[in-house]
Coordinates of C-alpha atoms in Angstrom, one line a residue:
Chain A
M221 CA -56.7 54.7 -13.2
T222 CA -59.2 57.4 -14.3
D223 CA -61.4 57.1 -11.1
T224 CA -58.2 57.5 -9.0
R225 CA -57.5 60.8 -10.7
T226 CA -61.0 62.1 -10.7
T227 CA -61.7 61.4 -7.0
A228 CA -58.1 62.4 -5.9
A229 CA -58.2 64.7 -3.0
H230 CA -56.5 68.0 -3.9
G231 CA -53.1 68.2 -2.2
G232 CA -52.8 70.3 0.9
A233 CA -50.4 73.1 1.6
I234 CA -48.2 72.8 4.5
G235 CA -46.9 75.8 6.5
L236 CA -43.9 75.5 8.8
H237 CA -43.7 78.6 10.9
G238 CA -40.7 79.3 13.1
I239 CA -40.1 75.7 13.9
K240 CA -37.5 74.7 16.7
K241 CA -36.9 71.2 18.0
W242 CA -34.7 70.3 20.9
F243 CA -33.8 66.9 22.0
G244 CA -32.5 67.5 25.4
T245 CA -29.5 69.8 25.0
F246 CA -29.3 69.1 21.2
Q247 CA -31.1 71.3 18.7
A248 CA -32.2 69.4 15.8
V249 CA -34.4 72.0 14.1
D250 CA -33.4 75.7 14.4
D251 CA -36.1 78.2 13.4
V252 CA -37.4 76.7 10.0
T253 CA -40.0 78.6 8.2
L254 CA -41.1 76.8 4.9
D255 CA -44.2 77.0 2.8
I256 CA -44.9 73.9 0.8
R257 CA -47.5 74.6 -2.0
P258 CA -50.6 72.3 -3.0
N259 CA -49.8 69.5 -5.3
E260 CA -46.1 70.0 -5.4
F261 CA -43.3 67.6 -5.2
F262 CA -41.2 69.2 -2.4
T263 CA -37.7 67.8 -1.2
L264 CA -36.0 68.3 2.0
L265 CA -32.5 67.6 1.0
G266 CA -29.3 67.6 3.3
P267 CA -26.6 65.3 4.8
S268 CA -27.6 63.1 7.8
G269 CA -28.3 64.9 10.9
C270 CA -29.4 68.1 9.2
G271 CA -32.9 67.8 10.6
K272 CA -34.7 66.9 7.6
T273 CA -36.2 63.7 9.1
T274 CA -37.0 65.4 12.3
L275 CA -39.0 68.0 10.3
L276 CA -40.8 65.2 8.5
R277 CA -41.7 63.5 11.6
M278 CA -43.1 66.7 13.1
I279 CA -45.4 67.1 10.1
A280 CA -46.5 63.4 10.5
G281 CA -47.1 64.0 14.3
F282 CA -44.5 61.6 15.6
E283 CA -42.6 64.5 17.3
L284 CA -44.0 67.7 18.5
P285 CA -42.1 70.9 17.7
T286 CA -40.5 72.6 20.9
E287 CA -41.6 75.9 19.3
G288 CA -43.6 77.0 16.2
Q289 CA -46.6 76.0 14.3
I290 CA -47.4 73.6 11.7
L291 CA -50.3 74.4 9.5
L292 CA -52.2 72.3 7.0
D293 CA -54.3 74.4 4.5
G294 CA -54.2 77.1 7.1
A295 CA -55.4 75.1 10.1
D296 CA -53.0 74.5 13.0
I297 CA -52.2 70.9 13.3
S298 CA -49.2 71.1 15.6
S299 CA -50.8 69.5 18.7
L300 CA -52.9 66.7 16.8
L301 CA -51.9 63.1 17.3
P302 CA -50.6 61.3 14.1
N303 CA -53.9 59.4 13.7
Q304 CA -55.8 62.8 13.6
R305 CA -53.7 64.2 10.7
P306 CA -54.8 63.7 7.0
V307 CA -51.2 63.1 6.2
N308 CA -49.6 59.6 5.5
T309 CA -46.0 58.4 5.7
V310 CA -44.0 56.0 3.6
F311 CA -41.3 54.9 6.0
Q312 CA -37.7 54.3 5.1
N313 CA -37.9 50.5 6.1
Y314 CA -41.5 50.4 4.7
A315 CA -43.0 49.2 8.1
L316 CA -45.4 46.9 6.4
F317 CA -47.6 44.8 8.9
P318 CA -46.0 41.4 8.5
H319 CA -49.1 39.5 9.9
L320 CA -51.4 41.1 7.1
S321 CA -51.6 40.4 3.3
V322 CA -50.9 42.8 0.6
A323 CA -54.5 43.9 0.4
E324 CA -55.0 44.0 4.1
N325 CA -52.0 46.3 4.4
I326 CA -53.4 48.7 1.9
A327 CA -56.8 48.5 3.4
F328 CA -55.5 49.3 6.8
G329 CA -55.9 53.1 6.9
L330 CA -59.4 53.0 5.4
K331 CA -60.5 50.3 7.8
M332 CA -59.3 52.4 10.8
L333 CA -61.2 55.4 9.3
G334 CA -64.4 53.2 9.3
R335 CA -65.1 53.2 5.7
P336 CA -67.6 50.7 4.2
K337 CA -66.3 47.3 3.1
A338 CA -67.3 47.8 -0.5
E339 CA -65.5 51.2 -0.8
I340 CA -62.4 49.6 0.8
G341 CA -62.4 46.8 -1.7
T342 CA -62.7 49.2 -4.6
V343 CA -59.9 51.4 -3.4
V344 CA -57.7 48.5 -2.7
N345 CA -57.9 47.3 -6.2
D346 CA -57.4 50.8 -7.6
M347 CA -54.4 51.0 -5.5
L348 CA -53.0 47.6 -6.6
R349 CA -53.5 48.6 -10.2
L350 CA -51.9 52.1 -9.6
V351 CA -48.7 50.4 -8.2
H352 CA -48.7 47.5 -10.7
L353 CA -49.5 44.7 -8.3
E354 CA -52.6 43.4 -9.8
G355 CA -53.4 39.8 -8.6
R356 CA -51.0 40.2 -5.7
G357 CA -53.5 41.2 -3.1
D358 CA -53.6 37.9 -1.3
N359 CA -49.8 37.4 -1.1
P360 CA -48.2 37.8 2.3
V361 CA -46.0 40.9 2.3
T362 CA -43.1 39.0 3.8
Q363 CA -42.7 37.1 0.5
L364 CA -42.3 40.2 -1.7
S365 CA -39.1 41.6 -3.1
G366 CA -37.8 45.0 -1.8
G367 CA -39.2 47.0 -4.8
Q368 CA -42.6 45.4 -4.4
Q369 CA -42.7 46.1 -0.6
Q370 CA -41.8 49.6 -1.5
R371 CA -44.9 49.7 -3.8
V372 CA -47.1 48.2 -1.1
A373 CA -45.8 50.9 1.3
L374 CA -46.8 53.6 -1.3
A375 CA -50.2 52.1 -2.0
R376 CA -50.9 51.8 1.8
A377 CA -50.1 55.4 2.3
L378 CA -52.0 56.6 -0.7
A379 CA -55.2 54.6 -0.1
P380 CA -56.7 56.9 2.4
R381 CA -56.1 59.8 -0.1
P382 CA -54.0 62.0 2.3
K383 CA -53.7 65.7 1.7
V384 CA -50.0 65.3 2.0
L385 CA -47.8 62.3 1.5
L386 CA -44.5 62.1 3.5
L387 CA -41.6 60.1 2.1
D388 CA -38.8 59.2 4.4
E389 CA -35.8 58.3 2.1
P390 CA -38.0 55.5 0.8
L391 CA -35.6 54.6 -2.1
S392 CA -32.4 54.2 0.0
A393 CA -32.7 50.5 0.4
L394 CA -33.2 49.7 -3.2
D395 CA -30.4 49.0 -5.9
L396 CA -29.5 51.7 -8.4
K397 CA -31.5 50.4 -11.4
L398 CA -34.6 50.0 -9.1
R399 CA -34.1 53.2 -7.5
K400 CA -34.0 55.0 -11.0
S401 CA -37.2 53.4 -12.1
M402 CA -38.9 54.1 -8.7
Q403 CA -37.9 57.8 -9.1
M404 CA -40.1 57.9 -12.4
E405 CA -42.7 56.0 -10.7
L406 CA -43.0 58.3 -7.7
K407 CA -43.1 61.4 -10.1
R408 CA -46.0 59.7 -12.1
L409 CA -47.9 58.9 -8.9
Q410 CA -47.6 62.4 -7.6
L411 CA -48.9 63.7 -10.9
E412 CA -51.6 61.3 -11.2
T413 CA -53.0 61.5 -7.7
G414 CA -52.5 65.3 -7.2
I415 CA -51.2 64.8 -3.7
T416 CA -48.6 67.1 -2.2
F417 CA -45.4 65.0 -1.8
V418 CA -42.8 65.9 0.9
F419 CA -39.8 63.8 0.2
V420 CA -36.7 63.4 2.4
T421 CA -33.4 62.4 0.9
H422 CA -29.7 63.0 1.2
D423 CA -29.2 62.0 -2.4
Q424 CA -28.9 65.2 -4.4
E425 CA -29.3 63.4 -7.7
E426 CA -32.7 62.1 -6.5
A427 CA -33.7 65.5 -5.5
L428 CA -32.8 67.2 -8.8
T429 CA -34.6 64.5 -10.8
M430 CA -38.0 64.5 -9.0
S431 CA -38.7 67.6 -7.3
D432 CA -40.7 70.7 -8.1
R433 CA -38.8 72.6 -5.5
I434 CA -35.9 71.7 -3.0
A435 CA -35.2 72.9 0.5
V436 CA -31.4 72.3 1.2
M437 CA -30.9 71.9 4.9
S438 CA -27.8 71.9 7.1
A439 CA -27.3 71.8 10.8
G440 CA -31.2 72.2 11.6
T441 CA -31.6 75.3 9.1
V442 CA -32.9 75.7 5.7
R443 CA -30.1 77.1 3.6
Q444 CA -31.9 77.6 0.3
V445 CA -35.3 76.9 -1.2
G446 CA -35.8 76.8 -5.0
S447 CA -36.4 74.9 -8.1
P448 CA -33.9 72.2 -9.0
W449 CA -32.4 74.6 -11.5
D450 CA -32.1 77.4 -8.9
I451 CA -30.4 75.1 -6.4
Y452 CA -27.9 73.7 -8.9
D453 CA -27.2 76.6 -11.1
R454 CA -27.7 79.5 -8.7
P455 CA -26.4 78.4 -5.3
A456 CA -26.7 81.1 -2.8
E457 CA -23.9 79.9 -0.5
R458 CA -20.9 77.6 -0.3
F459 CA -22.7 74.8 1.6
V460 CA -25.3 74.6 -1.0
A461 CA -22.9 74.8 -3.9
D462 CA -20.6 72.2 -2.4
F463 CA -23.4 69.7 -1.4
I464 CA -25.0 69.7 -4.7
G465 CA -22.9 68.3 -7.4
E466 CA -19.2 69.2 -8.0
T467 CA -18.1 72.7 -8.3
N468 CA -15.2 75.2 -8.7
F469 CA -14.7 78.0 -6.2
L470 CA -12.7 81.1 -7.5
E471 CA -11.8 84.3 -5.6
A472 CA -12.9 87.4 -7.5
D473 CA -13.3 91.2 -7.0
V474 CA -16.6 93.0 -7.7
V475 CA -16.1 95.7 -10.3
S476 CA -19.5 97.0 -10.9
V477 CA -23.1 95.9 -10.3
S478 CA -26.0 96.6 -12.6
G479 CA -29.5 95.1 -12.1
S480 CA -29.2 91.5 -11.5
A481 CA -25.6 90.9 -12.7
A482 CA -22.2 92.0 -11.6
R483 CA -19.0 92.3 -13.3
V484 CA -16.1 90.6 -11.4
R485 CA -12.3 90.4 -11.9
L486 CA -10.7 87.0 -11.6
S487 CA -7.2 86.5 -10.3
S488 CA -6.1 86.1 -13.9
G489 CA -7.1 89.6 -14.6
A490 CA -10.0 88.6 -16.8
E491 CA -13.5 90.3 -16.3
I492 CA -16.6 88.2 -16.5
S493 CA -20.2 88.7 -15.6
A494 CA -21.7 86.9 -12.7
S495 CA -25.2 86.5 -11.1
F496 CA -25.8 86.8 -7.3
P497 CA -28.4 85.9 -4.9
A498 CA -31.2 88.6 -4.9
D499 CA -31.0 89.4 -1.2
A500 CA -27.2 90.0 -1.2
V501 CA -25.8 92.7 -3.4
P502 CA -22.2 91.9 -3.7
T503 CA -19.2 94.2 -2.9
G504 CA -15.5 93.9 -2.4
S505 CA -13.8 90.5 -2.7
V506 CA -16.3 87.7 -3.1
T507 CA -16.3 83.8 -3.9
I508 CA -17.8 82.6 -7.3
V509 CA -18.6 79.1 -8.4
V510 CA -18.5 77.7 -11.8
R511 CA -19.7 74.1 -12.5
P512 CA -17.3 71.9 -14.3
E513 CA -19.5 71.2 -17.2
H514 CA -20.1 74.9 -17.8
A515 CA -16.3 75.4 -18.5
R516 CA -14.4 74.5 -21.5
A517 CA -10.7 73.7 -21.9
G518 CA -8.6 74.4 -25.0
A519 CA -5.4 75.8 -26.3
P520 CA -4.4 78.8 -24.3
T521 CA -5.1 82.0 -26.1
G522 CA -5.1 85.7 -25.0
M523 CA -8.9 85.5 -24.8
S524 CA -8.9 82.6 -22.2
V525 CA -10.5 83.6 -18.9
L526 CA -8.1 81.3 -16.9
R527 CA -4.9 79.5 -17.4
G528 CA -3.7 76.3 -15.8
A529 CA -1.9 73.1 -16.0
V530 CA -3.4 69.7 -16.4
H531 CA -2.8 67.8 -13.1
D532 CA -4.9 64.8 -13.5
I533 CA -7.2 63.3 -16.1
V534 CA -10.1 61.0 -14.9
Y535 CA -12.1 59.0 -17.5
L536 CA -15.7 58.4 -16.4
G537 CA -17.3 56.9 -19.5
T538 CA -19.8 59.6 -20.3
D539 CA -17.3 62.3 -19.4
T540 CA -13.7 63.1 -18.8
H541 CA -12.7 65.2 -15.8
L542 CA -9.7 67.5 -16.3
H543 CA -8.2 68.4 -12.8
M544 CA -6.1 71.5 -13.3
H545 CA -3.8 73.9 -11.2
L546 CA -4.5 77.4 -12.1
D547 CA -1.8 79.9 -12.2
D548 CA -2.6 81.3 -8.9
G549 CA -2.5 77.8 -7.3
T550 CA -6.3 77.0 -7.0
T551 CA -7.6 73.8 -8.3
F552 CA -10.1 73.8 -11.1
T553 CA -12.0 71.0 -12.7
V554 CA -13.4 70.9 -16.2
R555 CA -15.9 68.3 -17.3
Q556 CA -15.7 67.4 -20.9
Q557 CA -18.5 65.4 -22.5
N558 CA -17.0 62.3 -24.4
A559 CA -18.9 63.3 -27.5
R560 CA -16.6 61.1 -29.8
S561 CA -14.7 58.0 -29.0
G562 CA -11.0 58.1 -28.3
H563 CA -8.5 60.3 -26.2
C564 CA -9.6 63.6 -24.7
G565 CA -6.8 65.4 -26.4
F566 CA -4.9 66.5 -23.3
S567 CA -1.9 65.0 -21.5
K568 CA -0.9 65.6 -18.0
G569 CA 1.4 68.7 -17.6
D570 CA -0.2 70.5 -20.6
T571 CA -0.9 74.1 -20.2
V572 CA -4.4 74.9 -21.2
G573 CA -6.8 77.8 -21.3
I574 CA -10.1 77.7 -19.6
D575 CA -13.3 79.5 -20.9
F576 CA -16.8 79.9 -19.8
S577 CA -19.9 81.6 -21.1
D578 CA -20.9 84.9 -19.6
G579 CA -23.6 84.2 -16.9
V580 CA -22.6 80.8 -15.8
A581 CA -20.8 82.1 -12.7
Q582 CA -22.7 82.7 -9.5
I583 CA -21.5 84.9 -6.7
L584 CA -21.9 83.2 -3.3
R585 CA -23.6 85.0 -0.4
D586 CA -20.8 84.5 2.2
Chain B
M1009 CA -21.9 17.0 6.1
S1010 CA -18.3 16.6 6.6
R1011 CA -17.2 16.7 10.2
S1012 CA -14.2 19.1 10.8
R1013 CA -11.8 18.1 13.3
F1014 CA -13.0 20.9 15.6
D1015 CA -16.5 19.7 15.4
I1016 CA -17.6 19.2 19.0
R1017 CA -19.2 15.8 18.0
A1018 CA -15.7 14.6 17.0
Q1019 CA -14.2 15.3 20.5
P1020 CA -13.4 12.1 22.6
G1021 CA -16.0 11.2 25.2
F1022 CA -18.7 13.2 23.4
G1023 CA -20.9 10.2 22.7
F1024 CA -20.5 8.8 26.3
I1025 CA -21.6 12.2 27.9
T1026 CA -24.4 12.5 25.6
L1027 CA -25.7 9.1 26.4
F1028 CA -25.1 9.7 30.3
T1029 CA -26.9 12.9 30.2
F1030 CA -29.8 11.5 28.3
F1031 CA -30.1 8.5 30.8
A1032 CA -30.0 10.8 33.7
L1033 CA -32.8 12.8 32.4
Y1034 CA -35.1 10.1 31.1
L1035 CA -34.3 6.8 32.8
P1036 CA -36.1 7.9 36.0
I1037 CA -39.2 9.0 34.0
A1038 CA -39.1 5.9 32.1
A1039 CA -39.0 3.8 35.2
L1040 CA -42.0 5.9 36.6
V1041 CA -44.1 5.2 33.6
V1042 CA -43.2 1.6 33.6
Y1043 CA -43.9 1.1 37.4
S1044 CA -47.2 2.9 37.0
F1045 CA -48.3 -0.2 35.2
N1046 CA -47.1 -2.2 38.2
G1047 CA -49.7 -5.0 39.4
A1048 CA -48.2 -5.2 42.9
E1049 CA -49.0 -3.2 46.1
S1050 CA -45.3 -2.0 46.4
L1051 CA -43.8 1.0 44.8
S1052 CA -40.7 -0.6 43.6
Q1053 CA -41.3 -4.4 43.5
W1054 CA -42.7 -5.6 40.1
G1055 CA -45.8 -7.7 40.3
G1056 CA -46.8 -8.1 36.7
F1057 CA -48.5 -5.7 34.2
S1058 CA -51.7 -4.1 35.2
S1059 CA -53.5 -0.9 34.8
R1060 CA -55.3 -1.2 38.2
W1061 CA -53.6 1.7 39.8
F1062 CA -54.9 4.0 36.9
V1063 CA -58.5 2.8 37.7
A1064 CA -57.9 3.2 41.3
A1065 CA -56.6 6.9 40.9
W1066 CA -59.6 7.6 38.5
Q1067 CA -62.1 6.4 41.0
N1068 CA -60.4 8.1 43.9
S1069 CA -62.6 11.2 44.7
A1070 CA -59.7 12.9 46.4
V1071 CA -57.6 12.6 43.4
Q1072 CA -60.4 13.9 41.3
D1073 CA -60.9 16.9 43.5
A1074 CA -57.2 17.8 43.6
A1075 CA -56.9 17.4 39.8
I1076 CA -59.8 19.7 39.2
R1077 CA -58.5 22.2 41.8
S1078 CA -55.1 22.2 40.2
L1079 CA -56.5 22.9 36.7
V1080 CA -58.8 25.8 38.0
I1081 CA -56.0 27.4 39.9
A1082 CA -53.6 27.1 37.0
L1083 CA -56.0 28.5 34.6
W1084 CA -56.8 31.4 36.6
A1085 CA -53.2 32.1 37.7
A1086 CA -51.8 31.7 34.2
G1087 CA -54.5 33.9 32.6
L1088 CA -54.1 36.7 35.3
A1089 CA -50.2 36.3 35.1
T1090 CA -50.2 36.6 31.4
V1091 CA -52.4 39.7 31.4
A1092 CA -50.2 41.3 34.0
A1093 CA -47.0 40.3 32.4
L1094 CA -48.3 41.8 29.1
M1095 CA -48.9 45.0 30.7
A1096 CA -45.5 45.1 32.4
A1097 CA -43.8 44.1 29.3
L1098 CA -45.3 46.9 27.3
A1099 CA -44.6 49.4 30.0
T1100 CA -41.0 48.4 30.5
T1101 CA -40.0 48.2 26.8
R1102 CA -41.8 51.4 25.5
T1103 CA -39.5 53.8 27.2
A1104 CA -36.1 55.0 26.4
P1105 CA -33.3 53.2 28.5
Y1106 CA -32.9 54.9 31.9
R1107 CA -31.1 54.3 35.2
G1108 CA -32.8 51.9 37.4
Q1109 CA -34.3 50.0 34.5
T1110 CA -32.5 46.8 35.5
L1111 CA -33.7 47.3 39.0
K1112 CA -37.3 47.4 37.7
Y1113 CA -36.7 44.1 35.7
A1114 CA -35.4 42.5 39.0
L1115 CA -38.4 43.7 40.9
I1116 CA -40.7 42.1 38.2
N1117 CA -38.8 38.9 38.2
Q1118 CA -38.5 38.8 42.2
P1119 CA -40.1 35.3 42.3
L1120 CA -37.3 34.0 40.3
M1121 CA -34.7 35.3 42.7
V1122 CA -36.2 35.0 46.2
P1123 CA -36.1 31.3 47.5
E1124 CA -39.5 30.1 47.1
I1125 CA -39.7 28.9 50.8
V1126 CA -39.1 32.4 51.9
T1127 CA -42.1 33.7 49.8
A1128 CA -44.1 30.6 51.0
V1129 CA -43.6 31.5 54.8
A1130 CA -44.2 35.2 54.0
L1131 CA -47.5 34.5 52.3
L1132 CA -48.5 32.1 55.2
I1133 CA -48.1 34.9 57.6
V1134 CA -49.8 37.6 55.5
F1135 CA -52.7 35.5 54.4
S1136 CA -53.5 33.9 57.6
R1137 CA -54.0 37.7 59.0
I1138 CA -56.2 38.4 56.0
K1139 CA -58.2 35.3 56.6
V1140 CA -58.7 36.3 60.3
W1141 CA -59.8 39.9 59.2
T1142 CA -62.0 38.9 56.2
G1143 CA -63.2 35.3 57.1
Y1144 CA -62.6 34.5 53.3
S1145 CA -60.7 31.2 53.0
G1146 CA -61.4 30.2 49.4
L1147 CA -59.2 29.4 46.4
G1148 CA -58.5 33.0 45.9
Y1149 CA -55.3 33.0 48.1
L1150 CA -54.0 30.2 46.0
V1151 CA -54.7 31.8 42.7
L1152 CA -53.3 35.0 43.9
A1153 CA -50.0 33.5 45.1
H1154 CA -49.8 31.3 41.9
T1155 CA -50.4 34.5 39.9
A1156 CA -47.5 36.3 41.5
F1157 CA -44.9 33.5 40.9
C1158 CA -46.1 32.8 37.4
I1159 CA -45.7 36.6 36.2
P1160 CA -41.9 36.3 35.4
F1161 CA -42.4 33.2 33.3
A1162 CA -45.2 34.8 31.3
Y1163 CA -43.2 38.2 31.2
L1164 CA -39.8 36.9 29.9
P1165 CA -41.1 35.6 26.5
I1166 CA -43.4 38.6 25.9
R1167 CA -40.6 41.0 26.7
A1168 CA -38.2 39.3 24.5
R1169 CA -40.6 39.5 21.6
L1170 CA -41.4 43.1 22.3
E1171 CA -37.8 44.0 22.3
S1172 CA -37.2 42.6 18.9
M1173 CA -40.3 44.2 17.5
D1174 CA -40.1 46.9 15.0
L1175 CA -41.6 50.1 16.7
T1176 CA -42.1 51.9 13.4
L1177 CA -45.0 49.2 13.0
E1178 CA -46.9 50.9 15.8
R1179 CA -46.0 54.3 14.3
A1180 CA -47.3 53.2 11.0
A1181 CA -50.6 52.2 12.4
A1182 CA -50.9 55.5 14.2
D1183 CA -50.1 57.3 10.9
L1184 CA -52.9 55.2 9.3
Y1185 CA -55.4 56.7 11.5
A1186 CA -55.5 53.8 14.3
T1187 CA -56.0 55.1 17.8
R1188 CA -53.7 53.6 20.6
W1189 CA -56.2 51.0 21.5
K1190 CA -56.7 50.0 17.6
T1191 CA -53.0 49.9 17.1
F1192 CA -52.6 47.5 20.1
R1193 CA -55.6 45.5 19.0
H1194 CA -54.7 45.2 15.2
V1195 CA -50.9 45.4 15.2
T1196 CA -49.2 45.0 18.5
L1197 CA -51.3 42.1 19.9
P1198 CA -51.4 39.9 16.7
L1199 CA -47.6 40.2 16.5
L1200 CA -47.2 39.3 20.1
R1201 CA -49.6 36.4 19.9
P1202 CA -46.9 33.6 19.9
A1203 CA -45.1 35.0 22.8
V1204 CA -48.3 35.6 24.8
I1205 CA -49.3 31.9 24.1
A1206 CA -45.7 30.8 25.1
G1207 CA -46.0 32.8 28.3
F1208 CA -49.3 31.6 29.2
M1209 CA -48.2 28.0 28.7
L1210 CA -45.2 28.4 30.7
A1211 CA -47.2 30.0 33.6
F1212 CA -49.8 27.2 33.4
V1213 CA -47.2 24.5 33.7
I1214 CA -45.4 26.3 36.5
S1215 CA -48.6 26.8 38.5
L1216 CA -49.7 23.1 37.9
D1217 CA -46.4 21.9 39.1
D1218 CA -46.1 24.2 42.4
V1219 CA -45.8 22.4 45.8
V1220 CA -43.9 24.6 48.3
I1221 CA -46.0 27.9 48.1
T1222 CA -49.2 25.8 47.7
E1223 CA -48.4 23.7 50.7
F1224 CA -48.0 26.8 52.9
V1225 CA -50.8 28.9 51.6
K1226 CA -53.6 26.2 51.2
S1227 CA -56.4 25.8 53.7
G1228 CA -57.6 22.5 54.8
G1229 CA -59.3 20.5 51.9
Q1230 CA -57.6 22.6 49.2
D1231 CA -55.0 20.0 48.1
T1232 CA -53.7 20.3 44.6
L1233 CA -52.6 17.4 42.8
P1234 CA -48.8 17.8 43.7
T1235 CA -49.7 18.5 47.4
Y1236 CA -52.1 15.5 47.4
M1237 CA -49.2 13.3 46.2
L1238 CA -46.8 14.7 48.8
G1239 CA -49.4 14.0 51.5
Q1240 CA -49.8 10.4 50.2
L1241 CA -46.2 9.8 50.5
R1242 CA -46.3 10.3 54.3
R1243 CA -48.7 7.4 54.5
E1244 CA -48.8 4.1 53.0
T1245 CA -47.6 4.5 49.5
T1246 CA -49.0 2.6 46.6
P1247 CA -48.2 2.7 42.8
E1248 CA -51.4 4.9 42.6
I1249 CA -49.1 8.0 42.8
N1250 CA -47.1 6.5 40.0
A1251 CA -50.2 6.4 38.0
I1252 CA -51.1 9.8 38.8
A1253 CA -47.7 11.3 38.0
T1254 CA -47.7 9.4 34.6
V1255 CA -51.1 11.0 33.8
F1256 CA -49.7 14.3 34.8
L1257 CA -46.7 13.8 32.5
A1258 CA -48.9 12.8 29.7
L1259 CA -51.2 15.9 30.2
S1260 CA -48.3 18.4 30.2
T1261 CA -46.6 16.7 27.3
V1262 CA -49.9 17.0 25.4
L1263 CA -50.2 20.7 26.3
V1264 CA -46.9 21.5 25.2
V1265 CA -47.3 19.8 21.9
I1266 CA -50.7 21.4 21.4
F1267 CA -49.3 24.9 22.1
F1268 CA -46.2 24.2 19.9
F1269 CA -48.5 23.5 16.9
I1270 CA -50.8 26.3 17.5
N1271 CA -47.7 28.5 17.5
R1272 CA -46.2 27.0 14.4
K1273 CA -49.3 27.5 12.4
K1274 CA -49.7 31.1 13.3
Q1275 CA -46.2 31.7 11.8

């Protein structure tokens, strides 16, 4: 393991500058500019058809951008063939070579690069150890389980020590338990190898768990880039807030702005402080978001920020969701952790007061 | 295994039809094999068991020449047809579907659709002109003609295999630093091998068996085994041709079995 770490190539930086991609009359990617830093775990997150996989394929070289430049450590690689780019891919269906053994699959890239046999043998053994497949080198890949095939695909892509590893929804074919453990595994591999990972997924939880930074995409454009915390707690716009997790949207009026926080008045008349995206100083009427777990429900008092009636109670094991109709008719959900066993303390039709701490509310750009 | 009422094997007449079909298919062949051991001079009158016609055929230099010629032509034609079919299959499956694709398949498979006798006459005309111009009258014409009608038989299994092949495998090879040639050599071709062997085998047997085109294209003294046998039928017929046909049958059966086992071992 140690030699893998000491000889690991340093992760490369990817620069995407003004990337556009047309397939006939369909625009898959619309003017994307992104900087992916060396050694980071970067995730492209979005619904299917948002252009995230097309973007990944352009970095790999399987598609050429219609417009724009792709830089690797500052050098333009836009027009290089896939085999000329020091970038490897883990495919969604793994794409293991069925006529080759586990070891031959892992050795493929190094063999194509013309590395000496002895070096290939050493690296293959290192890789087998890295992905916990010691002693499986001679097995045919067709006899492995889904999780094991996944590990071979990873080892095969890591063996030539690429500057960047591209992962195209690699966990989507695995069952939930295996997916969870592979998430940890991927994160470990990324830290151990120091290779830049670019990960494509439509699974927001996967993105939040593993990433250093996330780019949320929609309809061929990047909507927001930031740390998992930024994306979840400080969504800049409705699409991002809606796509990541569950959320409550409330209409509000801006009362004052000072520094990075604003005072807003809710329909209930209560005034709260809220943060806003750095590039959009809010004025007039705005939409704010509050995550269900950031709100608390209790007996209504004069101090309650909002008031509503319980409309539905959904028990989820770890949490209970209280769905409410506010006095002004909008719906609002509170997620309450089931810290103790037993009933949540509310019944359908109860009138409740809702509170949340200052600063948990976020003003959207649009 | 319990037979349901709707199992085809439970339908009335199933057994009879099956037996009849098997007799129709194999009785004539069985009769041929039996009569090749006929000791008499007659084709169909039994005159005791003997292997004399095998010996006669073996010692007949015309039979030897024709047999060797058949094998040489079949090897060349099957080899060339397989290479051409492989290239055609790669070219026709590596593109997005487009208008006119079916037409292209039809063009490649022309020998399956145009009656053989038409092609035979056409080749006769063209080749006789070329023979006059070039003065060359060797086996090349037969090899060329056989290659052409063997292509679809080699093409169909290779195309079927390519169509079911996962294209991301080639993409993965390219991603792992393989040039196009290396991708073909290390990924595409090994995965196609069973289909290539099957295509070659089919083409080989089809070439070995051909009568019509060969009859029209061959120059004097270029008899293949089938055309030699046809020629013999026009003169006095002896059970010698039964013996030749039986050897022919044994040879192709052995070939098919060998290829079958090669293929199975690879997978």
